Amino acid sequence: MAALRMLWTGLVLLGLLGFLQTPAQGHESVHPNFQQDKFLGRWYSAGLASNSSWFREKKAVISMCKTVIAPSTDGGLNLTSTFLRKNQCETKIMLLQPIGLPGHYKYNSPHWGSVHTILVMETNYNEYALLFSRGTKGPGQDFRMATLYSRSATPKDKLKKKFISFSKSMGLTEEDIVFLPQPDKCIQE
């Protein structure tokens, strides 16, 4: 009986370790045959959905940002985002490091002290991209975020519907979803 309990415990732990090492498996598969070079260029963050407490507190005041994606020297991506904050244009640069398969990235946030796994779940490269990220800010503070990137600052309604469906499939709720308004400056097309 003790051997059976140890075997069961070992299998459960292996399953947990496998989940932690590959946080996005199963229904969370990345875009097939993802081509990073086609993903480069200018995108607009048209929609966000998250279960994080920070996002829920700030979602009413967040606006769209423009992000330029370029290759990094390590095979990953440099994301340079320009956004409006306190009536000023600010720029933030993020380095996404490749992990595993194409379309899988990791980002270490120096500001929050958190680690994010970011996946390009679906894209047609010339119109939209759906990204999903998971992270941990501290013990017991796991969060999920879905992002709708659009090549245009005014995404079509069909993309918004697709994003709502995608966000819900990732375990987020209608209350977690926001479509970001365009600010008067900082993101000119």
PDB file of C-alpha atoms in Angstrom, residues 17-164:
ATOM      1  CA  LEU A  17       6.695  19.468 -12.827  1.00  0.00           C
ATOM      2  CA  GLY A  18       5.794  18.871 -16.451  1.00  0.00           C
ATOM      3  CA  PHE A  19       3.064  21.504 -16.222  1.00  0.00           C
ATOM      4  CA  LEU A  20       5.437  24.006 -14.626  1.00  0.00           C
ATOM      5  CA  GLN A  21       8.121  23.454 -17.243  1.00  0.00           C
ATOM      6  CA  THR A  22       5.689  23.718 -20.163  1.00  0.00           C
ATOM      7  CA  PRO A  23       3.018  26.089 -18.873  1.00  0.00           C
ATOM      8  CA  ALA A  24       1.110  26.207 -22.116  1.00  0.00           C
ATOM      9  CA  GLN A  25       0.279  22.786 -23.424  1.00  0.00           C
ATOM     10  CA  GLY A  26      -2.912  21.055 -24.422  1.00  0.00           C
ATOM     11  CA  HIS A  27      -5.502  23.534 -25.666  1.00  0.00           C
ATOM     12  CA  GLU A  28      -2.894  26.285 -25.393  1.00  0.00           C
ATOM     13  CA  SER A  29      -0.869  25.313 -28.471  1.00  0.00           C
ATOM     14  CA  VAL A  30       1.046  27.978 -30.320  1.00  0.00           C
ATOM     15  CA  HIS A  31       0.540  29.006 -33.904  1.00  0.00           C
ATOM     16  CA  PRO A  32       1.628  26.085 -36.122  1.00  0.00           C
ATOM     17  CA  ASN A  33       4.803  26.718 -38.126  1.00  0.00           C
ATOM     18  CA  PHE A  34       5.243  30.124 -36.500  1.00  0.00           C
ATOM     19  CA  GLN A  35       7.543  32.320 -38.601  1.00  0.00           C
ATOM     20  CA  GLN A  36       9.153  34.950 -36.418  1.00  0.00           C
ATOM     21  CA  ASP A  37      10.364  37.042 -39.382  1.00  0.00           C
ATOM     22  CA  LYS A  38       6.758  37.565 -40.550  1.00  0.00           C
ATOM     23  CA  PHE A  39       5.761  38.617 -37.025  1.00  0.00           C
ATOM     24  CA  LEU A  40       8.202  41.549 -36.965  1.00  0.00           C
ATOM     25  CA  GLY A  41       7.113  45.136 -37.493  1.00  0.00           C
ATOM     26  CA  ARG A  42       4.510  47.513 -36.088  1.00  0.00           C
ATOM     27  CA  TRP A  43       1.543  46.278 -34.035  1.00  0.00           C
ATOM     28  CA  TYR A  44      -1.110  47.990 -31.916  1.00  0.00           C
ATOM     29  CA  SER A  45      -2.331  46.534 -28.626  1.00  0.00           C
ATOM     30  CA  ALA A  46      -6.024  46.666 -29.417  1.00  0.00           C
ATOM     31  CA  GLY A  47      -7.342  44.373 -26.694  1.00  0.00           C
ATOM     32  CA  LEU A  48      -6.246  42.986 -23.344  1.00  0.00           C
ATOM     33  CA  ALA A  49      -7.747  40.506 -20.933  1.00  0.00           C
ATOM     34  CA  SER A  50      -6.263  39.496 -17.608  1.00  0.00           C
ATOM     35  CA  ASN A  51      -7.113  38.101 -14.215  1.00  0.00           C
ATOM     36  CA  SER A  52      -4.379  40.119 -12.473  1.00  0.00           C
ATOM     37  CA  SER A  53      -5.435  42.505  -9.733  1.00  0.00           C
ATOM     38  CA  TRP A  54      -3.239  45.269 -11.221  1.00  0.00           C
ATOM     39  CA  PHE A  55      -5.006  45.001 -14.557  1.00  0.00           C
ATOM     40  CA  ARG A  56      -8.471  44.990 -13.004  1.00  0.00           C
ATOM     41  CA  GLU A  57      -7.626  48.177 -11.097  1.00  0.00           C
ATOM     42  CA  LYS A  58      -6.124  49.998 -14.108  1.00  0.00           C
ATOM     43  CA  LYS A  59      -8.114  48.718 -17.094  1.00  0.00           C
ATOM     44  CA  ALA A  60     -10.395  51.768 -17.190  1.00  0.00           C
ATOM     45  CA  VAL A  61      -7.422  54.096 -17.750  1.00  0.00           C
ATOM     46  CA  ILE A  62      -5.223  51.992 -20.051  1.00  0.00           C
ATOM     47  CA  SER A  63      -5.052  53.062 -23.683  1.00  0.00           C
ATOM     48  CA  MET A  64      -3.721  51.492 -26.847  1.00  0.00           C
ATOM     49  CA  CYS A  65       0.005  51.418 -27.409  1.00  0.00           C
ATOM     50  CA  LYS A  66       2.135  51.028 -30.513  1.00  0.00           C
ATOM     51  CA  THR A  67       4.698  48.231 -30.414  1.00  0.00           C
ATOM     52  CA  VAL A  68       7.519  47.696 -32.869  1.00  0.00           C
ATOM     53  CA  ILE A  69       8.864  44.146 -32.841  1.00  0.00           C
ATOM     54  CA  ALA A  70      12.424  43.544 -34.036  1.00  0.00           C
ATOM     55  CA  PRO A  71      14.750  40.542 -33.810  1.00  0.00           C
ATOM     56  CA  SER A  72      17.174  40.419 -30.886  1.00  0.00           C
ATOM     57  CA  THR A  73      20.736  39.131 -30.987  1.00  0.00           C
ATOM     58  CA  ASP A  74      19.839  35.954 -29.058  1.00  0.00           C
ATOM     59  CA  GLY A  75      17.154  34.871 -31.531  1.00  0.00           C
ATOM     60  CA  GLY A  76      14.359  36.395 -29.480  1.00  0.00           C
ATOM     61  CA  LEU A  77      12.389  39.585 -29.895  1.00  0.00           C
ATOM     62  CA  ASN A  78      12.822  43.215 -28.861  1.00  0.00           C
ATOM     63  CA  LEU A  79       9.459  44.864 -28.223  1.00  0.00           C
ATOM     64  CA  THR A  80       9.560  48.650 -28.141  1.00  0.00           C
ATOM     65  CA  SER A  81       6.199  49.955 -26.967  1.00  0.00           C
ATOM     66  CA  THR A  82       5.128  53.587 -26.982  1.00  0.00           C
ATOM     67  CA  PHE A  83       2.131  54.563 -24.864  1.00  0.00           C
ATOM     68  CA  LEU A  84       0.447  57.503 -23.209  1.00  0.00           C
ATOM     69  CA  ARG A  85       0.981  57.840 -19.470  1.00  0.00           C
ATOM     70  CA  LYS A  86       0.085  60.934 -17.455  1.00  0.00           C
ATOM     71  CA  ASN A  87      -0.390  62.863 -20.709  1.00  0.00           C
ATOM     72  CA  GLN A  88       3.191  62.056 -21.800  1.00  0.00           C
ATOM     73  CA  CYS A  89       4.450  59.597 -24.407  1.00  0.00           C
ATOM     74  CA  GLU A  90       6.598  56.911 -22.778  1.00  0.00           C
ATOM     75  CA  THR A  91       8.571  54.075 -24.297  1.00  0.00           C
ATOM     76  CA  LYS A  92       9.252  50.679 -22.757  1.00  0.00           C
ATOM     77  CA  ILE A  93      11.559  48.046 -24.222  1.00  0.00           C
ATOM     78  CA  MET A  94      11.049  44.384 -23.437  1.00  0.00           C
ATOM     79  CA  LEU A  95      13.335  41.531 -24.451  1.00  0.00           C
ATOM     80  CA  LEU A  96      11.529  38.262 -25.117  1.00  0.00           C
ATOM     81  CA  GLN A  97      13.896  35.322 -24.938  1.00  0.00           C
ATOM     82  CA  PRO A  98      13.063  32.243 -27.023  1.00  0.00           C
ATOM     83  CA  ILE A  99      12.222  29.074 -25.114  1.00  0.00           C
ATOM     84  CA  GLY A 100      11.365  25.775 -26.701  1.00  0.00           C
ATOM     85  CA  LEU A 101       9.389  25.866 -29.915  1.00  0.00           C
ATOM     86  CA  PRO A 102       9.030  28.869 -32.250  1.00  0.00           C
ATOM     87  CA  GLY A 103       6.454  31.276 -30.847  1.00  0.00           C
ATOM     88  CA  HIS A 104       7.399  30.460 -27.206  1.00  0.00           C
ATOM     89  CA  TYR A 105       9.093  33.253 -25.274  1.00  0.00           C
ATOM     90  CA  LYS A 106      10.038  34.241 -21.744  1.00  0.00           C
ATOM     91  CA  TYR A 107      10.161  37.740 -20.276  1.00  0.00           C
ATOM     92  CA  ASN A 108      11.650  38.679 -16.908  1.00  0.00           C
ATOM     93  CA  SER A 109      10.059  41.868 -15.592  1.00  0.00           C
ATOM     94  CA  PRO A 110      12.615  43.875 -13.626  1.00  0.00           C
ATOM     95  CA  HIS A 111       9.883  46.243 -12.412  1.00  0.00           C
ATOM     96  CA  TRP A 112       7.536  43.602 -10.980  1.00  0.00           C
ATOM     97  CA  GLY A 113      10.088  40.876 -10.293  1.00  0.00           C
ATOM     98  CA  SER A 114       7.941  38.456 -12.244  1.00  0.00           C
ATOM     99  CA  VAL A 115       8.598  35.909 -14.961  1.00  0.00           C
ATOM    100  CA  HIS A 116       6.208  35.636 -17.904  1.00  0.00           C
ATOM    101  CA  THR A 117       5.814  32.910 -20.498  1.00  0.00           C
ATOM    102  CA  ILE A 118       4.477  34.477 -23.691  1.00  0.00           C
ATOM    103  CA  LEU A 119       3.034  32.454 -26.551  1.00  0.00           C
ATOM    104  CA  VAL A 120       1.959  33.541 -30.019  1.00  0.00           C
ATOM    105  CA  MET A 121      -1.201  31.464 -30.204  1.00  0.00           C
ATOM    106  CA  GLU A 122      -2.583  32.565 -33.556  1.00  0.00           C
ATOM    107  CA  THR A 123      -1.672  35.068 -36.259  1.00  0.00           C
ATOM    108  CA  ASN A 124      -2.128  35.743 -39.934  1.00  0.00           C
ATOM    109  CA  TYR A 125       0.902  38.093 -39.714  1.00  0.00           C
ATOM    110  CA  ASN A 126      -0.662  40.912 -41.774  1.00  0.00           C
ATOM    111  CA  GLU A 127      -3.785  41.692 -39.732  1.00  0.00           C
ATOM    112  CA  TYR A 128      -3.796  40.275 -36.193  1.00  0.00           C
ATOM    113  CA  ALA A 129      -2.025  38.182 -33.574  1.00  0.00           C
ATOM    114  CA  LEU A 130      -3.414  36.571 -30.423  1.00  0.00           C
ATOM    115  CA  LEU A 131      -0.908  36.201 -27.602  1.00  0.00           C
ATOM    116  CA  PHE A 132      -1.281  34.452 -24.280  1.00  0.00           C
ATOM    117  CA  SER A 133       0.967  34.907 -21.289  1.00  0.00           C
ATOM    118  CA  ARG A 134       1.245  33.445 -17.838  1.00  0.00           C
ATOM    119  CA  GLY A 135       3.298  34.666 -14.991  1.00  0.00           C
ATOM    120  CA  THR A 136       3.909  34.632 -11.295  1.00  0.00           C
ATOM    121  CA  LYS A 137       4.440  37.801  -9.343  1.00  0.00           C
ATOM    122  CA  GLY A 138       5.067  35.982  -6.087  1.00  0.00           C
ATOM    123  CA  PRO A 139       3.925  32.926  -4.158  1.00  0.00           C
ATOM    124  CA  GLY A 140       0.310  32.245  -5.023  1.00  0.00           C
ATOM    125  CA  GLN A 141       0.077  35.235  -7.371  1.00  0.00           C
ATOM    126  CA  ASP A 142      -0.293  33.538 -10.747  1.00  0.00           C
ATOM    127  CA  PHE A 143      -1.850  35.557 -13.541  1.00  0.00           C
ATOM    128  CA  ARG A 144      -2.948  35.097 -17.129  1.00  0.00           C
ATOM    129  CA  MET A 145      -3.171  37.669 -19.907  1.00  0.00           C
ATOM    130  CA  ALA A 146      -4.473  37.563 -23.456  1.00  0.00           C
ATOM    131  CA  THR A 147      -3.492  40.254 -25.961  1.00  0.00           C
ATOM    132  CA  LEU A 148      -4.938  41.205 -29.316  1.00  0.00           C
ATOM    133  CA  TYR A 149      -2.291  42.757 -31.540  1.00  0.00           C
ATOM    134  CA  SER A 150      -3.567  44.449 -34.673  1.00  0.00           C
ATOM    135  CA  ARG A 151      -1.606  45.861 -37.600  1.00  0.00           C
ATOM    136  CA  SER A 152      -4.181  48.665 -37.648  1.00  0.00           C
ATOM    137  CA  ALA A 153      -5.081  51.010 -34.804  1.00  0.00           C
ATOM    138  CA  THR A 154      -8.735  50.330 -35.662  1.00  0.00           C
ATOM    139  CA  PRO A 155      -9.276  46.547 -35.650  1.00  0.00           C
ATOM    140  CA  LYS A 156     -12.338  45.105 -37.342  1.00  0.00           C
ATOM    141  CA  ASP A 157     -15.312  43.877 -35.303  1.00  0.00           C
ATOM    142  CA  LYS A 158     -14.648  40.276 -36.372  1.00  0.00           C
ATOM    143  CA  LEU A 159     -11.221  40.495 -34.696  1.00  0.00           C
ATOM    144  CA  LYS A 160     -12.793  41.808 -31.509  1.00  0.00           C
ATOM    145  CA  LYS A 161     -15.225  38.876 -31.483  1.00  0.00           C
ATOM    146  CA  LYS A 162     -12.356  36.461 -32.127  1.00  0.00           C
ATOM    147  CA  PHE A 163     -10.456  38.003 -29.205  1.00  0.00           C
ATOM    148  CA  ILE A 164     -13.421  37.668 -26.837  1.00  0.00           C
TER     149      ILE A 164
END
